[in-house]
Each structure stands twice: as C-alpha cells, then as structure tokens.
PDB file of C-alpha atoms and ligand atoms in Angstrom:
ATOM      1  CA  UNK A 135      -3.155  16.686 -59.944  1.00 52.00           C
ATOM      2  CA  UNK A 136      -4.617  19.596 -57.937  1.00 61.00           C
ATOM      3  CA  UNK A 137      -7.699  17.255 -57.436  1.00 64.00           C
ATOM      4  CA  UNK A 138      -5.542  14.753 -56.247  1.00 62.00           C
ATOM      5  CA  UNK A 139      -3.835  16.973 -53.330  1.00 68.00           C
ATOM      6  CA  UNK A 140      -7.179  18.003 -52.004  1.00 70.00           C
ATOM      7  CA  UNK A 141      -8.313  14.537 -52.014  1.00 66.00           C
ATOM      8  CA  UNK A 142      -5.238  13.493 -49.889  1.00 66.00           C
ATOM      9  CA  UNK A 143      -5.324  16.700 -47.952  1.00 67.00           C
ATOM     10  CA  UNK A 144      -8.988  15.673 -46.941  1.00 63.00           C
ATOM     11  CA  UNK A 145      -7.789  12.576 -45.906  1.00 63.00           C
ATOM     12  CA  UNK A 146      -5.522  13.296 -43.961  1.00 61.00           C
ATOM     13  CA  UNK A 147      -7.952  15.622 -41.907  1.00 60.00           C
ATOM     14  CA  UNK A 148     -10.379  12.454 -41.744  1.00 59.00           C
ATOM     15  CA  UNK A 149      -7.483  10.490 -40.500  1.00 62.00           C
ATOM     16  CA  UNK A 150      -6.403  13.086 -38.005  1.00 57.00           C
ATOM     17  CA  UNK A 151      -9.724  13.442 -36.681  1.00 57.00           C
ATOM     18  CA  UNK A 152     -10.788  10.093 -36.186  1.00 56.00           C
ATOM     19  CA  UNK A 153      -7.411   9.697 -34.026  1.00 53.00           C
ATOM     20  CA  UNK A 154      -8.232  12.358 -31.663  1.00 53.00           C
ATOM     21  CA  UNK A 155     -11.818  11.022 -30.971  1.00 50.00           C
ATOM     22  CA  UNK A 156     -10.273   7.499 -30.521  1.00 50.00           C
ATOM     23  CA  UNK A 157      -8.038   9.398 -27.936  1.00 49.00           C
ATOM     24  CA  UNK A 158     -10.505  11.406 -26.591  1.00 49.00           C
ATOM     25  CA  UNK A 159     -12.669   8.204 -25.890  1.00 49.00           C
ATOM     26  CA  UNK A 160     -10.340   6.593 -24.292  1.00 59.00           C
ATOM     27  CA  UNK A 161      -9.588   9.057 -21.409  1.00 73.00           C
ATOM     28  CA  UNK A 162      -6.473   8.840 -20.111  1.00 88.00           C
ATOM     29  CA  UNK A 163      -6.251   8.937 -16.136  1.00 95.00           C
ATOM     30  CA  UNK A 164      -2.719  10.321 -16.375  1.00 97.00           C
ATOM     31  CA  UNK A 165      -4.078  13.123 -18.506  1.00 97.00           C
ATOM     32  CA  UNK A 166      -6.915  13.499 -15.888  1.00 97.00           C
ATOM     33  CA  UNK A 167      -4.658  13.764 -12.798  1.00 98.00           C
ATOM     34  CA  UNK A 168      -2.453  16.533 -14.283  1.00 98.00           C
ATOM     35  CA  UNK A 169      -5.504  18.554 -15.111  1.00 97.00           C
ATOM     36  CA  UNK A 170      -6.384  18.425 -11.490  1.00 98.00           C
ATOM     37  CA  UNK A 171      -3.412  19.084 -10.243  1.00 98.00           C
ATOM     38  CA  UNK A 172      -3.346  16.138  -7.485  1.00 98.00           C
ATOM     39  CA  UNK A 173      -2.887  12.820  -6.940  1.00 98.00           C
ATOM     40  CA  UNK A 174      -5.241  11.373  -5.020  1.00 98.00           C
ATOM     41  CA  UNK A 175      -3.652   8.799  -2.432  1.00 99.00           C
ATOM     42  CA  UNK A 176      -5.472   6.441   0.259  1.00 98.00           C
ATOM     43  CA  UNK A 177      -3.577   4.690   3.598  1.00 98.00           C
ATOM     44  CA  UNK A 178      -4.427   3.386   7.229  1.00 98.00           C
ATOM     45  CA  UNK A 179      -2.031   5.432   9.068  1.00 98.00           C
ATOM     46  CA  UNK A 180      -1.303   2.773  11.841  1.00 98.00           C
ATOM     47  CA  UNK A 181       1.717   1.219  10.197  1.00 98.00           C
ATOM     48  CA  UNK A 182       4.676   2.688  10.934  1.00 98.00           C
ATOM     49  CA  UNK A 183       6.803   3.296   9.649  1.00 98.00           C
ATOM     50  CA  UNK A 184       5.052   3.079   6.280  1.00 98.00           C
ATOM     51  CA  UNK A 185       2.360   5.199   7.441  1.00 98.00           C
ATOM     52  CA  UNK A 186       1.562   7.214  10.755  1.00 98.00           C
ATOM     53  CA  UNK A 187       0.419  10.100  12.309  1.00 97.00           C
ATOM     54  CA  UNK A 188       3.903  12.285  12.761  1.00 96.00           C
ATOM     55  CA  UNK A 189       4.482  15.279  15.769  1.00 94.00           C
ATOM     56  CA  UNK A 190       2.270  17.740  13.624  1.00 95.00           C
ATOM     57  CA  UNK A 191      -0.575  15.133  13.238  1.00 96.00           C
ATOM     58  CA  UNK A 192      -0.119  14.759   9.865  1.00 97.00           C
ATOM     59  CA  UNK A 193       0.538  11.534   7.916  1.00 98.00           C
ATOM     60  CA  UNK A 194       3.854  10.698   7.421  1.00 98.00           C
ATOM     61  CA  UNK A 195       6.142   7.309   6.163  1.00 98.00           C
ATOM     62  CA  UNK A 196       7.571   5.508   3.489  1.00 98.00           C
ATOM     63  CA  UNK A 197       4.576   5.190   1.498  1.00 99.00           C
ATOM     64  CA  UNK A 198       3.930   8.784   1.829  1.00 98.00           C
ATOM     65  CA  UNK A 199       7.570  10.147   0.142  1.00 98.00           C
ATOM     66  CA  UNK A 200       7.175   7.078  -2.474  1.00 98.00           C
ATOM     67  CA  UNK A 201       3.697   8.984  -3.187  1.00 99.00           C
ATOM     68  CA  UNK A 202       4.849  12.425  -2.651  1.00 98.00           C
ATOM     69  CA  UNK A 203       7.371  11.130  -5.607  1.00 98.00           C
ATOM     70  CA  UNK A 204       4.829   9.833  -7.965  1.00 98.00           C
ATOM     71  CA  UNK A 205       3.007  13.057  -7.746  1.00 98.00           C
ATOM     72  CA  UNK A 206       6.336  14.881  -8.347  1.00 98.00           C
ATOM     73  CA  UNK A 207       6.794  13.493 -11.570  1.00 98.00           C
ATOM     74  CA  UNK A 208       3.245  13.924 -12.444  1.00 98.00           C
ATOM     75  CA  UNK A 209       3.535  17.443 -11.660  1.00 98.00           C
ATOM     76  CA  UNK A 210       1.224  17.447  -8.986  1.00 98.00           C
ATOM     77  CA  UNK A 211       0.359  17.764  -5.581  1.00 98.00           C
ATOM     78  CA  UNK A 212      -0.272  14.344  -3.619  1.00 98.00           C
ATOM     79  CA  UNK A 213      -3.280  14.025  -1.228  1.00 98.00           C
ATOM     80  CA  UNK A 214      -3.228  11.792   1.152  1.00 98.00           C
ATOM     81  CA  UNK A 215      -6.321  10.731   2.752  1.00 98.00           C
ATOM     82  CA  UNK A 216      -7.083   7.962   5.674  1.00 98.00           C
ATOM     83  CA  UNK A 217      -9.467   4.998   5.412  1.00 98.00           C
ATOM     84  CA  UNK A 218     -10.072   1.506   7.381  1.00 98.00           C
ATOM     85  CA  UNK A 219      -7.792  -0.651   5.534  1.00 98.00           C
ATOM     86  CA  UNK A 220     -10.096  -2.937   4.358  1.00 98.00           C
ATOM     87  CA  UNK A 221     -11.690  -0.287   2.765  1.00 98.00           C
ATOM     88  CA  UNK A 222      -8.615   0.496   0.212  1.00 98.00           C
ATOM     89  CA  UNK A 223      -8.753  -2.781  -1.988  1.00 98.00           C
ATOM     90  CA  UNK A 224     -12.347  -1.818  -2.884  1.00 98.00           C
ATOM     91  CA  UNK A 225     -12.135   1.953  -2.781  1.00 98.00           C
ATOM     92  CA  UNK A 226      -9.099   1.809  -5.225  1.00 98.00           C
ATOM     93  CA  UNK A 227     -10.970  -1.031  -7.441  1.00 98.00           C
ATOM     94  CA  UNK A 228     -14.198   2.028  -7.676  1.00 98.00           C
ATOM     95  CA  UNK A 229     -11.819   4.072  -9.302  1.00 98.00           C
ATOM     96  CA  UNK A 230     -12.480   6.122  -6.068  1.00 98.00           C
ATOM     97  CA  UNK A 231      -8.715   7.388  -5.075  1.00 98.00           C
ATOM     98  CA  UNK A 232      -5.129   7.093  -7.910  1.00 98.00           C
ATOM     99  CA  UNK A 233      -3.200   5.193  -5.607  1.00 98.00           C
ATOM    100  CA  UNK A 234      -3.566   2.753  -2.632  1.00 99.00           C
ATOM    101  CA  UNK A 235      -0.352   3.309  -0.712  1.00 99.00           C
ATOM    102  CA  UNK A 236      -0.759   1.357   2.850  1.00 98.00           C
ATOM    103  CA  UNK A 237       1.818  -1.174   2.924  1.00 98.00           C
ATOM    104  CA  UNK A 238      -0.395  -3.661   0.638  1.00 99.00           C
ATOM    105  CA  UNK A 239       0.814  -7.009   0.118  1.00 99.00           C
ATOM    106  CA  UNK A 240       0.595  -7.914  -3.488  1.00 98.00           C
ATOM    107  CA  UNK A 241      -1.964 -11.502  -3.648  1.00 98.00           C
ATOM    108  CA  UNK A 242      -3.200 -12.761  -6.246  1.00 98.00           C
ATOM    109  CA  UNK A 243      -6.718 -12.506  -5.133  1.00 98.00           C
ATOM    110  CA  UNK A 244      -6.149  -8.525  -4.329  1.00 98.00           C
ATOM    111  CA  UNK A 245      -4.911  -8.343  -8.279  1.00 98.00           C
ATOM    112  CA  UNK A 246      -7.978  -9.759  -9.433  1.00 98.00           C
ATOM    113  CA  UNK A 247      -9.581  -6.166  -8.380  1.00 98.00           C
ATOM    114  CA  UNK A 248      -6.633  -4.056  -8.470  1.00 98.00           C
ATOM    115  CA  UNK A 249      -3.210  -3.737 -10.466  1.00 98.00           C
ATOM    116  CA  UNK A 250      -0.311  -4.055  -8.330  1.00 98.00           C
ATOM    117  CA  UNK A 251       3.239  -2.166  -8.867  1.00 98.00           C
ATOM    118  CA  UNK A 252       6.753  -3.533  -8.875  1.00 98.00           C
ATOM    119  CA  UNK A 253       7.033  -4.762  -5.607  1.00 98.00           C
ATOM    120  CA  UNK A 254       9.462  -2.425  -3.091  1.00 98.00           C
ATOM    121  CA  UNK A 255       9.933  -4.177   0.518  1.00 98.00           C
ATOM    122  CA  UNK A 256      10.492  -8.247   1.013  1.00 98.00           C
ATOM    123  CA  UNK A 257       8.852  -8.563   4.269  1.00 98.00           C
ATOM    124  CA  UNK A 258       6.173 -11.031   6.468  1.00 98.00           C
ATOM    125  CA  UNK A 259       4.146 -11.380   9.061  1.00 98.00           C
ATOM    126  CA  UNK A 260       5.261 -11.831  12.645  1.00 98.00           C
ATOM    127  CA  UNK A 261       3.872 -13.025  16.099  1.00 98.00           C
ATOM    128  CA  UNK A 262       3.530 -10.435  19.101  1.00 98.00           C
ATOM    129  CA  UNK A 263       2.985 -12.270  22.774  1.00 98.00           C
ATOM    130  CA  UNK A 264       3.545 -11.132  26.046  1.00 98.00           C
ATOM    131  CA  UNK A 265       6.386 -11.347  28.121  1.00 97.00           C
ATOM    132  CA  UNK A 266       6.516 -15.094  29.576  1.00 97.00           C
ATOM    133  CA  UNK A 267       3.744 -16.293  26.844  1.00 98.00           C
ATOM    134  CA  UNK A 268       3.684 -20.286  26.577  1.00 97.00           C
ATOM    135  CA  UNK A 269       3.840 -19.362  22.578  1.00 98.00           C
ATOM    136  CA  UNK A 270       7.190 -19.456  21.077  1.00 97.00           C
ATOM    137  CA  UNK A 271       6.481 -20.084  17.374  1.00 96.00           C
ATOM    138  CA  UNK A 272       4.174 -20.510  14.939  1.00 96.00           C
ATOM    139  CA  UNK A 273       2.948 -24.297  15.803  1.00 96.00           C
ATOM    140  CA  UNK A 274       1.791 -22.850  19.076  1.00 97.00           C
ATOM    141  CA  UNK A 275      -0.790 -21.231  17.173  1.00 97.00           C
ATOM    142  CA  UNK A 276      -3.565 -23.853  16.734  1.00 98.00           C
ATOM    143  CA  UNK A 277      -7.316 -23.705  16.490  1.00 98.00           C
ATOM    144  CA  UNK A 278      -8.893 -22.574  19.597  1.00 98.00           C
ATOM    145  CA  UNK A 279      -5.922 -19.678  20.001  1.00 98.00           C
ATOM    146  CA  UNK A 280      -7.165 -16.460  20.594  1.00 98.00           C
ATOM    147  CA  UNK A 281      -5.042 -14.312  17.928  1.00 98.00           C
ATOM    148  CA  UNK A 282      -5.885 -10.568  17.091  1.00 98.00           C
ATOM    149  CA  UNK A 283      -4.960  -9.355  13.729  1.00 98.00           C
ATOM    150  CA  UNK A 284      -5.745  -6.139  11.709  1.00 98.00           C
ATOM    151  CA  UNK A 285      -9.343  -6.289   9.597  1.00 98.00           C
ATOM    152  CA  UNK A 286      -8.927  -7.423   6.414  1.00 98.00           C
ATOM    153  CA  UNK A 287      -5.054  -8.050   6.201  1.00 98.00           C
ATOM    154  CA  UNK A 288      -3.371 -10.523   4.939  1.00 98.00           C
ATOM    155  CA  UNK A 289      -2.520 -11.194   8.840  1.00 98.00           C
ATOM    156  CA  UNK A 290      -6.623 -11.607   8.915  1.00 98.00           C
ATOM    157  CA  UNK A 291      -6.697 -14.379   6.250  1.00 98.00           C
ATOM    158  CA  UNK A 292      -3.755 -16.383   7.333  1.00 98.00           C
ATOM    159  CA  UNK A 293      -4.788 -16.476  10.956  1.00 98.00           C
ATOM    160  CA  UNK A 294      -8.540 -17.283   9.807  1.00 98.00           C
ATOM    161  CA  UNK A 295      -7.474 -19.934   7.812  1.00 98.00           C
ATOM    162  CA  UNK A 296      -5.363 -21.580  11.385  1.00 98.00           C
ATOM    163  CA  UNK A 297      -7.992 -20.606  14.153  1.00 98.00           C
ATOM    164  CA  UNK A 298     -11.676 -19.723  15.182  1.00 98.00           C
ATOM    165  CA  UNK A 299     -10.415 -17.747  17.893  1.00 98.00           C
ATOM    166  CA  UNK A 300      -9.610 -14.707  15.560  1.00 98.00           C
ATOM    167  CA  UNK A 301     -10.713 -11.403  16.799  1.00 98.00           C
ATOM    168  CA  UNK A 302     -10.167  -8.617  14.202  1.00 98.00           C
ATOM    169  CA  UNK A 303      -9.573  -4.700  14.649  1.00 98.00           C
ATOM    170  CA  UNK A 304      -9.426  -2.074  12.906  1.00 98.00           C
ATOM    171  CA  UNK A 305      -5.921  -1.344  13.647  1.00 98.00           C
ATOM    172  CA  UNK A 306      -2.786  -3.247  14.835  1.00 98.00           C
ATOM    173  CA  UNK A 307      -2.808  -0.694  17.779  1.00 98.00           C
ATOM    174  CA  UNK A 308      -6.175  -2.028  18.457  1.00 98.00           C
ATOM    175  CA  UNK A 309      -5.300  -5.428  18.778  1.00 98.00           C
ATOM    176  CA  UNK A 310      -2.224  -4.610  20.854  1.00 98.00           C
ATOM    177  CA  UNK A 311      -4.334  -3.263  23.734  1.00 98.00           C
ATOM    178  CA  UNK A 312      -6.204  -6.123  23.535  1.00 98.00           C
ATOM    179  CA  UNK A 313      -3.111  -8.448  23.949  1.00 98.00           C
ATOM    180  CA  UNK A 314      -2.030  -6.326  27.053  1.00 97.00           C
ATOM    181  CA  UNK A 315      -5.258  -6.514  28.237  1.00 97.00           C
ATOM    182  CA  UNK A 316      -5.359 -10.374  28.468  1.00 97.00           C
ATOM    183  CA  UNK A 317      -8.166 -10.221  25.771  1.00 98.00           C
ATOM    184  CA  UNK A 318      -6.076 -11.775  23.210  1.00 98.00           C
ATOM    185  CA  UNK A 319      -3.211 -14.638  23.411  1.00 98.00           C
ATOM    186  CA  UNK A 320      -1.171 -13.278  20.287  1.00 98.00           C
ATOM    187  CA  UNK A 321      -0.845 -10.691  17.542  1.00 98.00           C
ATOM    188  CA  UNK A 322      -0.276 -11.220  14.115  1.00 98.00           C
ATOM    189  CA  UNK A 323       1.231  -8.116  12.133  1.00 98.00           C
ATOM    190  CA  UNK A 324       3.487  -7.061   9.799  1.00 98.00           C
ATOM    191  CA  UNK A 325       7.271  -7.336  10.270  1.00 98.00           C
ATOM    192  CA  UNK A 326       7.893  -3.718  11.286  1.00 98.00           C
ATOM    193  CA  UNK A 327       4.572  -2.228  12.234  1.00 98.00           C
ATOM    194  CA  UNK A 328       5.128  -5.222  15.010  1.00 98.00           C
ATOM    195  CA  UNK A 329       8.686  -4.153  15.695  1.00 97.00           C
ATOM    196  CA  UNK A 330       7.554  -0.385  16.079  1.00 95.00           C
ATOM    197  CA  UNK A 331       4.717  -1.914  18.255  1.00 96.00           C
ATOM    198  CA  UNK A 332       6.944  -3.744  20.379  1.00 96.00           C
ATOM    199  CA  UNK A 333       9.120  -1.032  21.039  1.00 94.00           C
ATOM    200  CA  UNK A 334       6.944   1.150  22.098  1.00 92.00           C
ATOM    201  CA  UNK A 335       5.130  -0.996  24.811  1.00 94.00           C
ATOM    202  CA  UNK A 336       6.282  -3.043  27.848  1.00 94.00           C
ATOM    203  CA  UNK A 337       6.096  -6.383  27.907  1.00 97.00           C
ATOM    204  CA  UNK A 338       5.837  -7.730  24.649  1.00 98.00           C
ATOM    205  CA  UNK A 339       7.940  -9.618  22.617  1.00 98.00           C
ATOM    206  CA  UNK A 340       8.105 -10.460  18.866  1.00 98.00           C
ATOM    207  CA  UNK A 341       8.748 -14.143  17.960  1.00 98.00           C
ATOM    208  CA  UNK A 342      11.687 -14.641  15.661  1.00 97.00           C
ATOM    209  CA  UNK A 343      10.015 -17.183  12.946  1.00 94.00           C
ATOM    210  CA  UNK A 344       8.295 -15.345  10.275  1.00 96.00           C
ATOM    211  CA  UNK A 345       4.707 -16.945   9.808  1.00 96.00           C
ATOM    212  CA  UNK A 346       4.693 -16.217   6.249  1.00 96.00           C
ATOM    213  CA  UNK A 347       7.131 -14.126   3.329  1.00 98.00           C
ATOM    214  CA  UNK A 348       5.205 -11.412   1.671  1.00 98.00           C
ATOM    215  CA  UNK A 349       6.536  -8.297  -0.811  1.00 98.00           C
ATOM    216  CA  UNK A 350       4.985  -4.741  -0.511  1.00 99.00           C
ATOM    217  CA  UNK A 351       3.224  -3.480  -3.836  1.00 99.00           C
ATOM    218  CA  UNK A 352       1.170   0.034  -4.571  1.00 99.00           C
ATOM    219  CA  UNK A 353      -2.349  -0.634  -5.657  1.00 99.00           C
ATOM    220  CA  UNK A 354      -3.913   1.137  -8.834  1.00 98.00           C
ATOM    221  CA  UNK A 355      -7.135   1.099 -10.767  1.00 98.00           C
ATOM    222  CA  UNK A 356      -7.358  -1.663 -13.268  1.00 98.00           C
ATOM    223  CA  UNK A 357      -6.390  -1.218 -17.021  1.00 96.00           C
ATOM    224  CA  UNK A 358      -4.208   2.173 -16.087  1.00 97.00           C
ATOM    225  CA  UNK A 359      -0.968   1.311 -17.787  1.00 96.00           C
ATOM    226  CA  UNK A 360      -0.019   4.718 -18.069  1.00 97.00           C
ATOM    227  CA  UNK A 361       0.064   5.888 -14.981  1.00 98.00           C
ATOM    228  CA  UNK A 362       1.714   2.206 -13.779  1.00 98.00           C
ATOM    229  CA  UNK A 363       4.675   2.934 -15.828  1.00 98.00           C
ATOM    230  CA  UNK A 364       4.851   6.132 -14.527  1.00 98.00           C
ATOM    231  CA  UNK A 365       4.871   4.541 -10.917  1.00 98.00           C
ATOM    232  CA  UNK A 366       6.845   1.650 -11.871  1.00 98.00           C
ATOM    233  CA  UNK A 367       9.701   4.223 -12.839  1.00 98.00           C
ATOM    234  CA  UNK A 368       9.725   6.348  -9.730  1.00 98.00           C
ATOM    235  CA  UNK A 369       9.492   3.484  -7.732  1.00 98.00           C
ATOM    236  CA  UNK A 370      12.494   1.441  -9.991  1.00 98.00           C
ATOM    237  CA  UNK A 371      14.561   4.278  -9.464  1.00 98.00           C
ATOM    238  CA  UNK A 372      14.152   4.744  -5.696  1.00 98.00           C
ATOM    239  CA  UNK A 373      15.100   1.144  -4.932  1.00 98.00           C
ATOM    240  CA  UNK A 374      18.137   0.664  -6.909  1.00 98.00           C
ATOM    241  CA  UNK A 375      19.050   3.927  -5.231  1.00 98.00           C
ATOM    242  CA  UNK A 376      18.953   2.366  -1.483  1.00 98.00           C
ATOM    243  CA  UNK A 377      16.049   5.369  -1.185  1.00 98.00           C
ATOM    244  CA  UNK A 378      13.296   2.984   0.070  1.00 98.00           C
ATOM    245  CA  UNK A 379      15.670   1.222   3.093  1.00 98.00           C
ATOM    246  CA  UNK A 380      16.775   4.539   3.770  1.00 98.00           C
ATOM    247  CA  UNK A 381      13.384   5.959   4.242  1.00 98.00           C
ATOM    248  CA  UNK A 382      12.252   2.649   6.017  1.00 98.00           C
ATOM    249  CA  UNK A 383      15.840   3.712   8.510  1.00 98.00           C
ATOM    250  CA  UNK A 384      14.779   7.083   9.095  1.00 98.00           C
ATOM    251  CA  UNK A 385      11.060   6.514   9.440  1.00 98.00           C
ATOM    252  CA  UNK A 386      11.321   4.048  12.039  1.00 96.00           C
ATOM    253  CA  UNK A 387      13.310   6.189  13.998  1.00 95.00           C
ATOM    254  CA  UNK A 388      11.107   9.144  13.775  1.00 96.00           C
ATOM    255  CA  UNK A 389       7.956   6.855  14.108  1.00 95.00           C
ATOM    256  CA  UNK A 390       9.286   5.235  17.378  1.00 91.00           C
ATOM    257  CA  UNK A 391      10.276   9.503  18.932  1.00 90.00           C
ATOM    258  CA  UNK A 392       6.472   9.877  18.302  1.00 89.00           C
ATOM    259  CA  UNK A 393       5.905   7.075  20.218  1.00 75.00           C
TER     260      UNK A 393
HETATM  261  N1  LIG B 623       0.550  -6.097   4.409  1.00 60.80           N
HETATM  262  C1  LIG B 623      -0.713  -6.397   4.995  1.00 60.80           C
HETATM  263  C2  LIG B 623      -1.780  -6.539   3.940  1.00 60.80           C
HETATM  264  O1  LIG B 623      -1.592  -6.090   2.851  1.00 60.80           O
HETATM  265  C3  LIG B 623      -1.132  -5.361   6.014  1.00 60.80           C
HETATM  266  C4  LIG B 623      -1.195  -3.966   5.523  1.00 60.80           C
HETATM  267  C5  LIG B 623      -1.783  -3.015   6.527  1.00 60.80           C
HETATM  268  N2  LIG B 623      -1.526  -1.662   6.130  1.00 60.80           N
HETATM  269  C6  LIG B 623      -1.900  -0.585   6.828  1.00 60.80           C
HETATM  270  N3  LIG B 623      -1.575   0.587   6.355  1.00 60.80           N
HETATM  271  N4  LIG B 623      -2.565  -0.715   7.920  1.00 60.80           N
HETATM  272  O2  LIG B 623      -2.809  -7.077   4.165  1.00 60.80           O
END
C-alpha cells in the first residue's frame, strides 16, 4: 500500500513536471508582455483621426485609446512608436512590435502574414480632386490618370491595379501637396483621413462614390491566440459600447483644431 502511494506520488511529480516544460516551451507572448511591462504598438501617424501628431507632438487617435486599452487590461504601459506604413505588415509579421494599430484594412493577402482582429470601423476609400476637376467619379479614373495614393495601402493596390500613372508617397499629406501642386490629377485615401484632408485645405473636394468598402482590423503576430482574445475582448466591448464612433467624433474634431 505504502509502495503504492509513493509510486503515484512520483507520478504525479513526473506528470507535473513534464506540463510545466511543455508550458515553458511554448512561451506565451501574453506572459512575455506583462513581464515587460509594455505593449509594444506600431502606426503611421498621418491618419487622422486614427492616428496623428496632437498639440503636444505626441501621437494621438482612435487607434491609440483602442491600444492604450489593450495595454490596460494587460496591465501595462502601451508604446507607441511611428513607422512608414508599409513597413507595419512586415515589421508586425517579424514578431518585431505586439500590435499594428494604423488603421489596417483587414485583406486576405495581409492575413497570410499577419492575424487580423475583429474588425471595428466599416469604411472605404475615397477620391480627393481639386476644385473644378473634370473627375467626378470613379470611371473618370482610367489608365493614363495621374492618381497619388499612400505607399503600400490598400489605396496603392487598387489604384495600381486601374492606372500606370500611380505616384506613391509616403503619406496621404504627401500626396495632397502634390495634388495642389498640379503634380497629381487625384488622391485616393481613406474615408476620413480624406475628409480631415479636405477640411483642412482649400480647394479640394472629396467625391461622394466610395471606390471600394473596406473594415478596419488590428494586426498581430501569427499563432498568438492569447493575446487575440485578449484584444478581441477589449475591442468587443468598446464597440457595442458606441466607444469607437465616439472616439472617431471627438478625434476628428481635435485632429481638424490641430490642423
Ligand atoms: N486602410 C488602408 C490600408 O490598410 C490605409 C491605412 C493607412 N494607415 C495609416 N496609418 N497611414 O492599406
């Protein structure tokens, strides 16, 4: 009998051990994040009002509180650093940041590198012509028109796929002073990055038909299921509050007073 107990006792150990080196193996990038007390987070702060640079010069939007949220319930400190956005995609696919927050449209190519979040904004992409422009829609736009989009967007592929005439920047503001320049014929950008553009400068316009429907999705290592439920939650919760249109309301207003 007493042979018997340590037997099972030893067992037990065994068992116990071989558990903890499974989980040890297998290092969890949730557990890794709390024991450095941040979250790392990557953006391209010229998309208000997701992202922007705010009155202190620090970056500020939507994405930022939806990240500043995640980290929250993490119990850590979010940091937010800037990249080209063409850069995030593969950055966040290196395992190099936590969390690509920029306004990414969830593709089906992009979640062949990354994995994607619930979605949180229904959006698309817009045209931006000057005052007067002979474009009024999107069948104006035909090969040979000159069209400046954002590098790597999905603004960049759509308008690639329609016209050689594509020049490509590295931001939206970029290709704005461009189009008032006379460089460029037409911008394509993102629903209210264009709005916020339009707003603040003279004599442009934003064309009424969407060119194409797209939904807004935060961008994660692959295989970190984990820390996507943890996201998933903070970011379920903050829709079906009416938290993400009211930060998208507020932020656009503050965006536009920076100007
Ligand atoms: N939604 C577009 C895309 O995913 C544009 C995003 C640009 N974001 C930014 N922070 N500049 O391609």
């Amino acid at each position: 009998m007493k042979a018997f107990k340590k037997v099972a006792a030893l067992l037990l150990v065994v068992a116990l051990l071989a558990t903890s080196l499974v989980s040890c193996g297998k290092k969890s990038i949730v557990d890794e994040i709390k024991k450095s007390g941040k979250l790392t987070v990557i953006t391209e702060p010229g998309f208000a009002p997701f992202e922007y640079i705010d009155a202190n010069g620090e970056i500020a939007g939507v994405d930022i509180e939806i990240a500043k949220k995640i980290a929250e319930k993490l119990g850590v400190e979010a940091e937010i650093t800037a990249m080209d956005f063409d850069a995030i995609i593969p950055a966040i696919q290196a395992g190099k940041a936590n969390l690509g927050a920029a306004g990414i449209t969830a593709t089906e190519e992009r979640a062949k590198s990354v994995d994607f979040s619930v979605n949180y904004v229904d959006t698309g992409l817009y045209i931006i012509v000057p005052e007067g422009s002979a474009i009024a829609g999107a069948a104006d736009i035909v090969e040979g028109t000159a069209v400046g989009v954002q590098l790597g967007t999905t603004s960049d592929m759509l308008v690639s796929d329609i016209t050689s005439g594509i020049s490509r920047y590295k931001t939206v503001a970029d290709a704005v002073v461009a189009l008032q320049s006379g460089k460029i014929e037409a911008v394509v950008a993102d629903e209210l990055p264009a709005k916020d553009a339009v707003a603040n400068n003279t004599g442009l316009v934003l064309l009424e038909e969407p060119l194409s429907v797209e939904q807004y999705a935060l961008a994660i290592t692959k295989g970190n299921e984990e820390l996507l439920e943890v996201i998933n939650e903070v970011l379920g919760e903050m829709i079906e509050s009416g938290e993400v249109d009211k930060l998208i309301q507020e932020h656009m207003e503050l965006a536009a007073a920076v100007g």
